[in-house]
Amino acid sequence: MISYSRSTKTPTGFLFLVTVGMLYFLAAGCAKDSTIEVQKTSEILAFIASDQHKGRHAFSPEIKVVEAYIANEFKKAGLKKLPTYKSFQQDFTISEYQIRDVRGTINGTFIQEDHLFGRVYSDSLRWTSKNTAYYQVQTLGPTDSFRGRFNELSRSTDATLVFVHSSHSDIFRRYQQYYSRPSRTLKTVNTDVVFVLVPDGFQANEDIYDLQIYTEKKQFTLANVTGQIHGRRSDEIVLFSAHHDHIGIRTAVEADSIANGANDNGSGVTAIIQLAHYFASLPTPERSIYFATFTAEEMGGYGSEYFSKQLNPDQIVAMFNIEMIGKPAVSGPNSAWITGYERSSFGQILSNSTPDSIYTFYPDPYPNQNLFFRSDNRTLARLGVPAHSISTTPIDVDQDYHQVSDEFDTINLNHLNSTIKAIARAAKSIISGADTPTRIDPETVN
Ligand SMILES: [Zn+2]
């Protein structure tokens, strides 16, 4: 989960067959359910959260070992690769541009480096008062709201140069600090937006300027891990997902500097692996089941963003995004909550799915934390998918969240295992086609 910084009909004549079918289902289901064993859950999590992976930062070499491990588990489970893929790993490239050098003049006076910030997605850029055909010029005047204008201009789809009045210099510097980080992108075409603090009396259409920016570009190859079980309805997909990256190395606390991410989100990845083995051991499902572990969730969700563009999101019937299920919820050990519960009927279906079970699913008890928007489900929800995160972590009081103390030893393995089983049970009516969650309205997900 990312930090704060920035949703039949049954003819009676068939009752006999249905009953026989249910008996078969119960017999097979109960026997197979036991394949989700706490011992195996423990082994998977111990590996994923071990110190050797150095906190699974998306840009680190160590994360590759974890990706290979997950891919091997998918293979052992008997999953198939996604259509058009030759590997369980879904590789993609992310580009990172950092502004390194600014050269420029306004009316012959050099522009100081701390009078400029922006997003530039090319090796270099040169904008002058003579070549305004390549970009639009905007101004942020003394009576404008800096935040309001900034929010509007920074979303511009045209290359934009913004001249900022000097009265905004204090807030300009705060935004500059934030924007001194590299600009990252999956895309090849992007919109450059540059903000320049200008002297009093500057007139964009009269004064002469010449602005040159040089960037340093880095590229990283990242990987999601994906696999599937073919269903009879191959164009209806039930997706199980969890992010496998974490935040890497942090400031040392008592000589420990590795943020192991056992709960965030080793617990979710453990669930995906166990669910893959479990569902693959059952007869051919009605709907196809996709399993995905995403990279770079902690860096802004680039893995799920890439994934969402490799398939038709209209075919995804439901997304079970599993986030931090290694510690019991405040409401008790046999319960899990669902983010964005009211945004589709997904949560209600899960709540209704286990009337005979002691395990319950209920709405996210921390609406003020905006958790619906803080994991990979958001990317798919924006495309209309009933995409929700399932979690159990007491996030308001958890001392280990995004700390080096998020270790294997802090995980309640019995709770983790029973939560994986409960998710497996709760998903059955959607996988069988008996239930179909309503879609999320993309307009309500920013
Ligand atoms: Zn996190």
Tab-separated table of C-alpha atoms in Angstrom, residues 92-388:
chain	number	residue	atom	x	y	z
A	92	PHE	CA	8.268	-3.336	-19.446
A	93	THR	CA	10.483	-0.284	-19.448
A	94	ILE	CA	10.133	2.811	-17.357
A	95	SER	CA	12.007	5.992	-18.232
A	96	GLU	CA	13.166	8.503	-15.691
A	97	TYR	CA	14.200	12.069	-16.567
A	98	GLN	CA	16.028	14.279	-14.103
A	99	ILE	CA	16.700	17.934	-14.939
A	100	ARG	CA	20.480	18.377	-14.682
A	101	ASP	CA	21.233	21.689	-16.315
A	102	VAL	CA	19.297	24.861	-16.997
A	103	ARG	CA	20.656	27.559	-19.243
A	104	GLY	CA	18.658	30.526	-20.234
A	105	THR	CA	18.205	34.240	-20.262
A	106	ILE	CA	15.365	36.674	-19.849
A	107	ASN	CA	16.175	40.003	-21.486
A	108	GLY	CA	19.834	39.060	-21.363
A	109	THR	CA	19.889	38.133	-17.655
A	110	PHE	CA	20.656	34.518	-16.743
A	111	ILE	CA	17.791	32.483	-15.297
A	112	GLN	CA	18.857	31.052	-11.944
A	113	GLU	CA	18.380	27.333	-11.541
A	114	ASP	CA	16.152	27.807	-8.500
A	115	HIS	CA	13.765	29.931	-10.568
A	116	LEU	CA	12.604	26.958	-12.605
A	117	PHE	CA	11.006	23.544	-12.202
A	118	GLY	CA	8.951	21.221	-14.320
A	119	ARG	CA	8.521	17.893	-16.018
A	120	VAL	CA	10.639	17.318	-19.091
A	121	TYR	CA	10.503	14.002	-20.948
A	122	SER	CA	13.280	14.452	-23.467
A	123	ASP	CA	17.064	14.694	-23.409
A	124	SER	CA	16.951	18.423	-23.955
A	125	LEU	CA	14.503	21.187	-24.643
A	126	ARG	CA	14.920	24.698	-26.047
A	127	TRP	CA	12.090	27.206	-25.939
A	128	THR	CA	12.664	30.792	-27.000
A	129	SER	CA	10.472	33.826	-27.545
A	130	LYS	CA	10.985	33.235	-31.297
A	131	ASN	CA	9.843	29.588	-31.540
A	132	THR	CA	6.504	29.646	-29.699
A	133	ALA	CA	4.951	27.335	-32.310
A	134	TYR	CA	6.170	24.325	-30.299
A	135	TYR	CA	4.558	25.154	-26.983
A	136	GLN	CA	1.943	27.401	-25.420
A	137	VAL	CA	2.751	30.265	-23.085
A	138	GLN	CA	0.699	30.787	-19.927
A	139	THR	CA	1.089	33.155	-17.028
A	140	LEU	CA	0.423	32.761	-13.334
A	141	GLY	CA	-0.227	36.341	-12.265
A	142	PRO	CA	-0.112	38.073	-8.868
A	143	THR	CA	-3.870	37.714	-8.282
A	144	ASP	CA	-4.072	34.056	-9.410
A	145	SER	CA	-4.309	31.223	-6.885
A	146	PHE	CA	-0.998	29.386	-7.276
A	147	ARG	CA	-2.469	25.992	-6.367
A	148	GLY	CA	-5.523	26.371	-8.575
A	149	ARG	CA	-3.562	27.484	-11.633
A	150	PHE	CA	-0.854	24.911	-10.977
A	151	ASN	CA	-3.363	22.047	-10.845
A	152	GLU	CA	-4.939	23.198	-14.082
A	153	LEU	CA	-1.694	23.865	-15.984
A	154	SER	CA	0.203	20.801	-14.798
A	155	ARG	CA	-2.499	18.603	-16.397
A	156	SER	CA	-2.134	20.368	-19.729
A	157	THR	CA	-2.045	18.120	-22.778
A	158	ASP	CA	-0.016	20.728	-24.698
A	159	ALA	CA	3.626	21.529	-24.028
A	160	THR	CA	3.389	24.524	-21.733
A	161	LEU	CA	5.719	27.225	-20.481
A	162	VAL	CA	4.321	29.038	-17.457
A	163	PHE	CA	5.712	32.382	-16.343
A	164	VAL	CA	5.086	32.785	-12.617
A	165	HIS	CA	4.885	36.220	-11.002
A	166	SER	CA	7.562	36.836	-8.374
A	167	SER	CA	4.936	37.399	-5.625
A	168	HIS	CA	4.497	33.584	-5.585
A	169	SER	CA	8.171	32.905	-4.838
A	170	ASP	CA	7.603	31.182	-1.448
A	171	ILE	CA	5.060	28.641	-2.656
A	172	PHE	CA	7.038	28.308	-5.895
A	173	ARG	CA	10.028	27.031	-3.891
A	174	ARG	CA	7.905	24.473	-2.016
A	175	TYR	CA	6.574	23.040	-5.267
A	176	GLN	CA	10.068	23.144	-6.723
A	177	GLN	CA	11.307	20.925	-3.891
A	178	TYR	CA	8.686	18.333	-4.685
A	179	TYR	CA	9.383	18.532	-8.403
A	180	SER	CA	13.134	18.164	-7.972
A	181	ARG	CA	12.469	14.424	-8.027
A	182	PRO	CA	12.837	12.675	-11.390
A	183	SER	CA	9.869	12.534	-13.764
A	184	ARG	CA	8.991	8.909	-14.429
A	185	THR	CA	6.910	7.590	-17.259
A	186	LEU	CA	5.802	4.470	-19.100
A	187	LYS	CA	4.890	6.412	-22.201
A	188	THR	CA	6.949	7.515	-25.156
A	189	VAL	CA	5.011	10.728	-25.762
A	190	ASN	CA	4.553	13.106	-22.882
A	191	THR	CA	3.740	16.696	-22.229
A	192	ASP	CA	6.520	18.949	-21.036
A	193	VAL	CA	5.394	21.586	-18.548
A	194	VAL	CA	7.890	24.112	-17.179
A	195	PHE	CA	7.318	26.810	-14.553
A	196	VAL	CA	9.657	29.821	-14.475
A	197	LEU	CA	9.685	32.514	-11.812
A	198	VAL	CA	10.076	35.830	-13.618
A	199	PRO	CA	11.087	39.342	-12.513
A	200	ASP	CA	8.478	42.020	-11.823
A	201	GLY	CA	7.208	43.685	-14.950
A	202	PHE	CA	7.963	40.738	-17.224
A	203	GLN	CA	5.698	40.595	-20.289
A	204	ALA	CA	5.566	37.184	-21.969
A	205	ASN	CA	4.649	38.567	-25.363
A	206	GLU	CA	7.138	41.425	-25.380
A	207	ASP	CA	10.249	40.381	-23.487
A	208	ILE	CA	12.952	38.199	-24.980
A	209	TYR	CA	13.812	34.843	-23.455
A	210	ASP	CA	15.795	31.782	-24.399
A	211	LEU	CA	15.401	28.691	-22.247
A	212	GLN	CA	17.454	25.500	-22.483
A	213	ILE	CA	16.992	22.464	-20.242
A	214	TYR	CA	19.112	19.330	-20.270
A	215	THR	CA	18.068	16.123	-18.557
A	216	GLU	CA	19.668	12.883	-17.533
A	217	LYS	CA	17.690	9.870	-18.715
A	218	LYS	CA	17.701	6.464	-17.027
A	219	GLN	CA	15.751	3.419	-18.088
A	220	PHE	CA	14.731	0.482	-15.948
A	221	THR	CA	13.257	-2.832	-17.001
A	222	LEU	CA	10.612	-3.883	-14.502
A	223	ALA	CA	8.388	-6.953	-14.401
A	224	ASN	CA	4.938	-7.960	-13.281
A	225	VAL	CA	4.369	-11.692	-12.857
A	226	THR	CA	1.202	-13.028	-14.494
A	227	GLY	CA	-0.487	-16.350	-15.156
A	228	GLN	CA	-3.947	-17.730	-15.815
A	229	ILE	CA	-6.352	-20.644	-15.635
A	230	HIS	CA	-8.473	-20.928	-18.789
A	231	GLY	CA	-12.165	-20.830	-18.059
A	232	ARG	CA	-15.019	-21.915	-20.301
A	233	ARG	CA	-15.817	-18.230	-20.794
A	234	SER	CA	-12.364	-17.037	-21.820
A	235	ASP	CA	-13.482	-13.423	-22.287
A	236	GLU	CA	-14.688	-13.111	-18.699
A	237	ILE	CA	-11.805	-12.704	-16.297
A	238	VAL	CA	-11.626	-12.792	-12.513
A	239	LEU	CA	-8.361	-11.163	-11.471
A	240	PHE	CA	-6.443	-11.829	-8.258
A	241	SER	CA	-3.592	-9.382	-7.659
A	242	ALA	CA	-1.087	-8.129	-5.109
A	243	HIS	CA	2.002	-5.969	-5.444
A	244	HIS	CA	5.321	-7.711	-4.839
A	245	ASP	CA	7.566	-4.636	-4.578
A	246	HIS	CA	8.289	-2.763	-1.370
A	247	ILE	CA	10.267	0.315	-0.293
A	248	GLY	CA	13.821	-1.098	-0.147
A	249	ILE	CA	16.470	0.147	2.261
A	250	ARG	CA	15.585	2.770	4.891
A	251	THR	CA	17.397	4.575	7.653
A	252	ALA	CA	18.772	1.967	10.057
A	253	VAL	CA	16.920	1.280	13.311
A	254	GLU	CA	19.102	-0.727	15.723
A	255	ALA	CA	21.346	-1.818	12.829
A	256	ASP	CA	18.403	-3.007	10.686
A	257	SER	CA	17.936	-1.010	7.503
A	258	ILE	CA	15.930	-3.497	5.416
A	259	ALA	CA	12.223	-2.787	5.026
A	260	ASN	CA	11.168	-6.422	4.559
A	261	GLY	CA	7.544	-5.690	3.766
A	262	ALA	CA	6.311	-8.951	5.257
A	263	ASN	CA	2.810	-7.568	5.695
A	264	ASP	CA	3.122	-4.943	2.891
A	265	ASN	CA	2.817	-6.879	0.731
A	266	GLY	CA	4.519	-10.236	1.251
A	267	SER	CA	1.224	-11.345	2.784
A	268	GLY	CA	-0.717	-10.462	-0.385
A	269	VAL	CA	1.783	-12.193	-2.679
A	270	THR	CA	1.658	-15.295	-0.476
A	271	ALA	CA	-2.114	-15.283	-0.952
A	272	ILE	CA	-1.779	-15.032	-4.747
A	273	ILE	CA	0.602	-18.008	-4.867
A	274	GLN	CA	-1.614	-20.111	-2.596
A	275	LEU	CA	-4.750	-19.165	-4.548
A	276	ALA	CA	-3.018	-20.056	-7.827
A	277	HIS	CA	-2.186	-23.538	-6.501
A	278	TYR	CA	-5.665	-23.944	-5.044
A	279	PHE	CA	-7.758	-22.886	-8.053
A	280	ALA	CA	-5.475	-24.797	-10.446
A	281	SER	CA	-6.261	-27.971	-8.481
A	282	LEU	CA	-10.013	-27.605	-9.154
A	283	PRO	CA	-11.909	-28.582	-12.325
A	284	THR	CA	-11.973	-26.093	-15.244
A	285	PRO	CA	-13.712	-22.930	-13.995
A	286	GLU	CA	-16.548	-21.173	-15.783
A	287	ARG	CA	-14.718	-17.840	-15.929
A	288	SER	CA	-10.995	-17.465	-16.598
A	289	ILE	CA	-8.896	-16.678	-13.552
A	290	TYR	CA	-5.909	-14.350	-13.886
A	291	PHE	CA	-3.207	-13.999	-11.258
A	292	ALA	CA	-0.909	-10.991	-11.234
A	293	THR	CA	1.729	-9.678	-8.910
A	294	PHE	CA	2.580	-6.077	-9.712
A	295	THR	CA	5.846	-4.238	-9.443
A	296	ALA	CA	6.333	-0.537	-8.584
A	297	GLU	CA	3.107	-0.110	-6.616
A	298	GLU	CA	5.056	1.753	-3.949
A	299	MET	CA	6.419	4.116	-6.631
A	300	GLY	CA	3.059	5.117	-8.032
A	301	GLY	CA	1.474	2.008	-9.524
A	302	TYR	CA	3.439	1.657	-12.762
A	303	GLY	CA	3.128	-2.143	-12.795
A	304	SER	CA	-0.673	-2.170	-12.662
A	305	GLU	CA	-0.793	0.741	-15.117
A	306	TYR	CA	1.218	-1.261	-17.644
A	307	PHE	CA	-0.821	-4.420	-16.988
A	308	SER	CA	-4.109	-2.559	-17.511
A	309	LYS	CA	-3.007	-1.596	-21.032
A	310	GLN	CA	-2.187	-5.142	-22.134
A	311	LEU	CA	-5.745	-6.423	-22.051
A	312	ASN	CA	-9.309	-5.236	-22.445
A	313	PRO	CA	-10.411	-4.049	-18.995
A	314	ASP	CA	-14.069	-4.541	-19.995
A	315	GLN	CA	-13.401	-8.295	-19.795
A	316	ILE	CA	-12.326	-8.131	-16.151
A	317	VAL	CA	-15.411	-9.060	-14.160
A	318	ALA	CA	-13.814	-8.441	-10.755
A	319	MET	CA	-10.422	-7.574	-9.283
A	320	PHE	CA	-9.511	-9.011	-5.894
A	321	ASN	CA	-6.516	-6.854	-4.962
A	322	ILE	CA	-4.990	-8.247	-1.796
A	323	GLU	CA	-3.128	-5.799	0.443
A	324	MET	CA	-1.684	-6.416	3.883
A	325	ILE	CA	-3.586	-9.384	5.310
A	326	GLY	CA	-0.894	-10.562	7.754
A	327	LYS	CA	-2.358	-9.026	10.902
A	328	PRO	CA	-5.881	-9.372	12.311
A	329	ALA	CA	-8.258	-6.448	11.873
A	330	VAL	CA	-9.395	-4.375	14.839
A	331	SER	CA	-12.809	-6.039	14.580
A	332	GLY	CA	-11.339	-9.497	15.134
A	333	PRO	CA	-9.260	-12.247	13.573
A	334	ASN	CA	-11.916	-13.726	11.273
A	335	SER	CA	-12.734	-10.622	9.306
A	336	ALA	CA	-11.424	-8.626	6.369
A	337	TRP	CA	-12.467	-5.282	4.978
A	338	ILE	CA	-12.987	-4.089	1.442
A	339	THR	CA	-12.054	-0.658	0.135
A	340	GLY	CA	-14.624	1.287	-1.886
A	341	TYR	CA	-17.318	-1.130	-0.641
A	342	GLU	CA	-20.182	1.126	-1.782
A	343	ARG	CA	-18.761	1.689	-5.279
A	344	SER	CA	-19.942	-1.665	-6.720
A	345	SER	CA	-21.764	-4.785	-5.522
A	346	PHE	CA	-18.427	-6.646	-5.139
A	347	GLY	CA	-18.280	-6.186	-1.360
A	348	GLN	CA	-21.902	-7.214	-0.885
A	349	ILE	CA	-21.304	-10.398	-2.902
A	350	LEU	CA	-18.339	-11.275	-0.675
A	351	SER	CA	-20.290	-10.433	2.487
A	352	ASN	CA	-23.120	-12.742	1.357
A	353	SER	CA	-20.801	-15.514	0.227
A	354	THR	CA	-19.996	-17.046	3.555
A	355	PRO	CA	-23.196	-17.203	5.634
A	356	ASP	CA	-22.126	-20.493	7.206
A	357	SER	CA	-18.603	-19.286	7.934
A	358	ILE	CA	-17.257	-17.460	10.943
A	359	TYR	CA	-15.288	-15.279	8.514
A	360	THR	CA	-16.874	-11.939	7.555
A	361	PHE	CA	-16.191	-9.260	4.919
A	362	TYR	CA	-17.255	-5.694	5.643
A	363	PRO	CA	-16.630	-2.087	4.492
A	364	ASP	CA	-13.257	-0.416	5.025
A	365	PRO	CA	-13.367	1.060	8.553
A	366	TYR	CA	-10.871	3.848	7.683
A	367	PRO	CA	-12.637	5.996	5.058
A	368	ASN	CA	-10.510	9.019	5.994
A	369	GLN	CA	-7.358	7.180	4.908
A	370	ASN	CA	-8.539	7.014	1.279
A	371	LEU	CA	-7.275	3.430	1.022
A	372	PHE	CA	-9.357	2.768	-2.097
A	373	PHE	CA	-7.020	5.171	-3.904
A	374	ARG	CA	-3.789	3.880	-2.367
A	375	SER	CA	-3.248	0.606	-4.142
A	376	ASP	CA	-3.277	-0.973	-7.595
A	377	ASN	CA	-7.060	-1.459	-7.657
A	378	ARG	CA	-7.375	2.266	-8.368
A	379	THR	CA	-5.816	1.885	-11.835
A	380	LEU	CA	-8.372	-0.725	-12.878
A	381	ALA	CA	-11.271	1.032	-11.122
A	382	ARG	CA	-10.550	4.060	-13.278
A	383	LEU	CA	-11.345	1.833	-16.242
A	384	GLY	CA	-14.667	0.723	-14.783
A	385	VAL	CA	-13.557	-2.597	-13.295
A	386	PRO	CA	-15.125	-3.566	-9.930
A	387	ALA	CA	-11.611	-3.380	-8.476
A	388	HIS	CA	-11.262	-3.379	-4.695
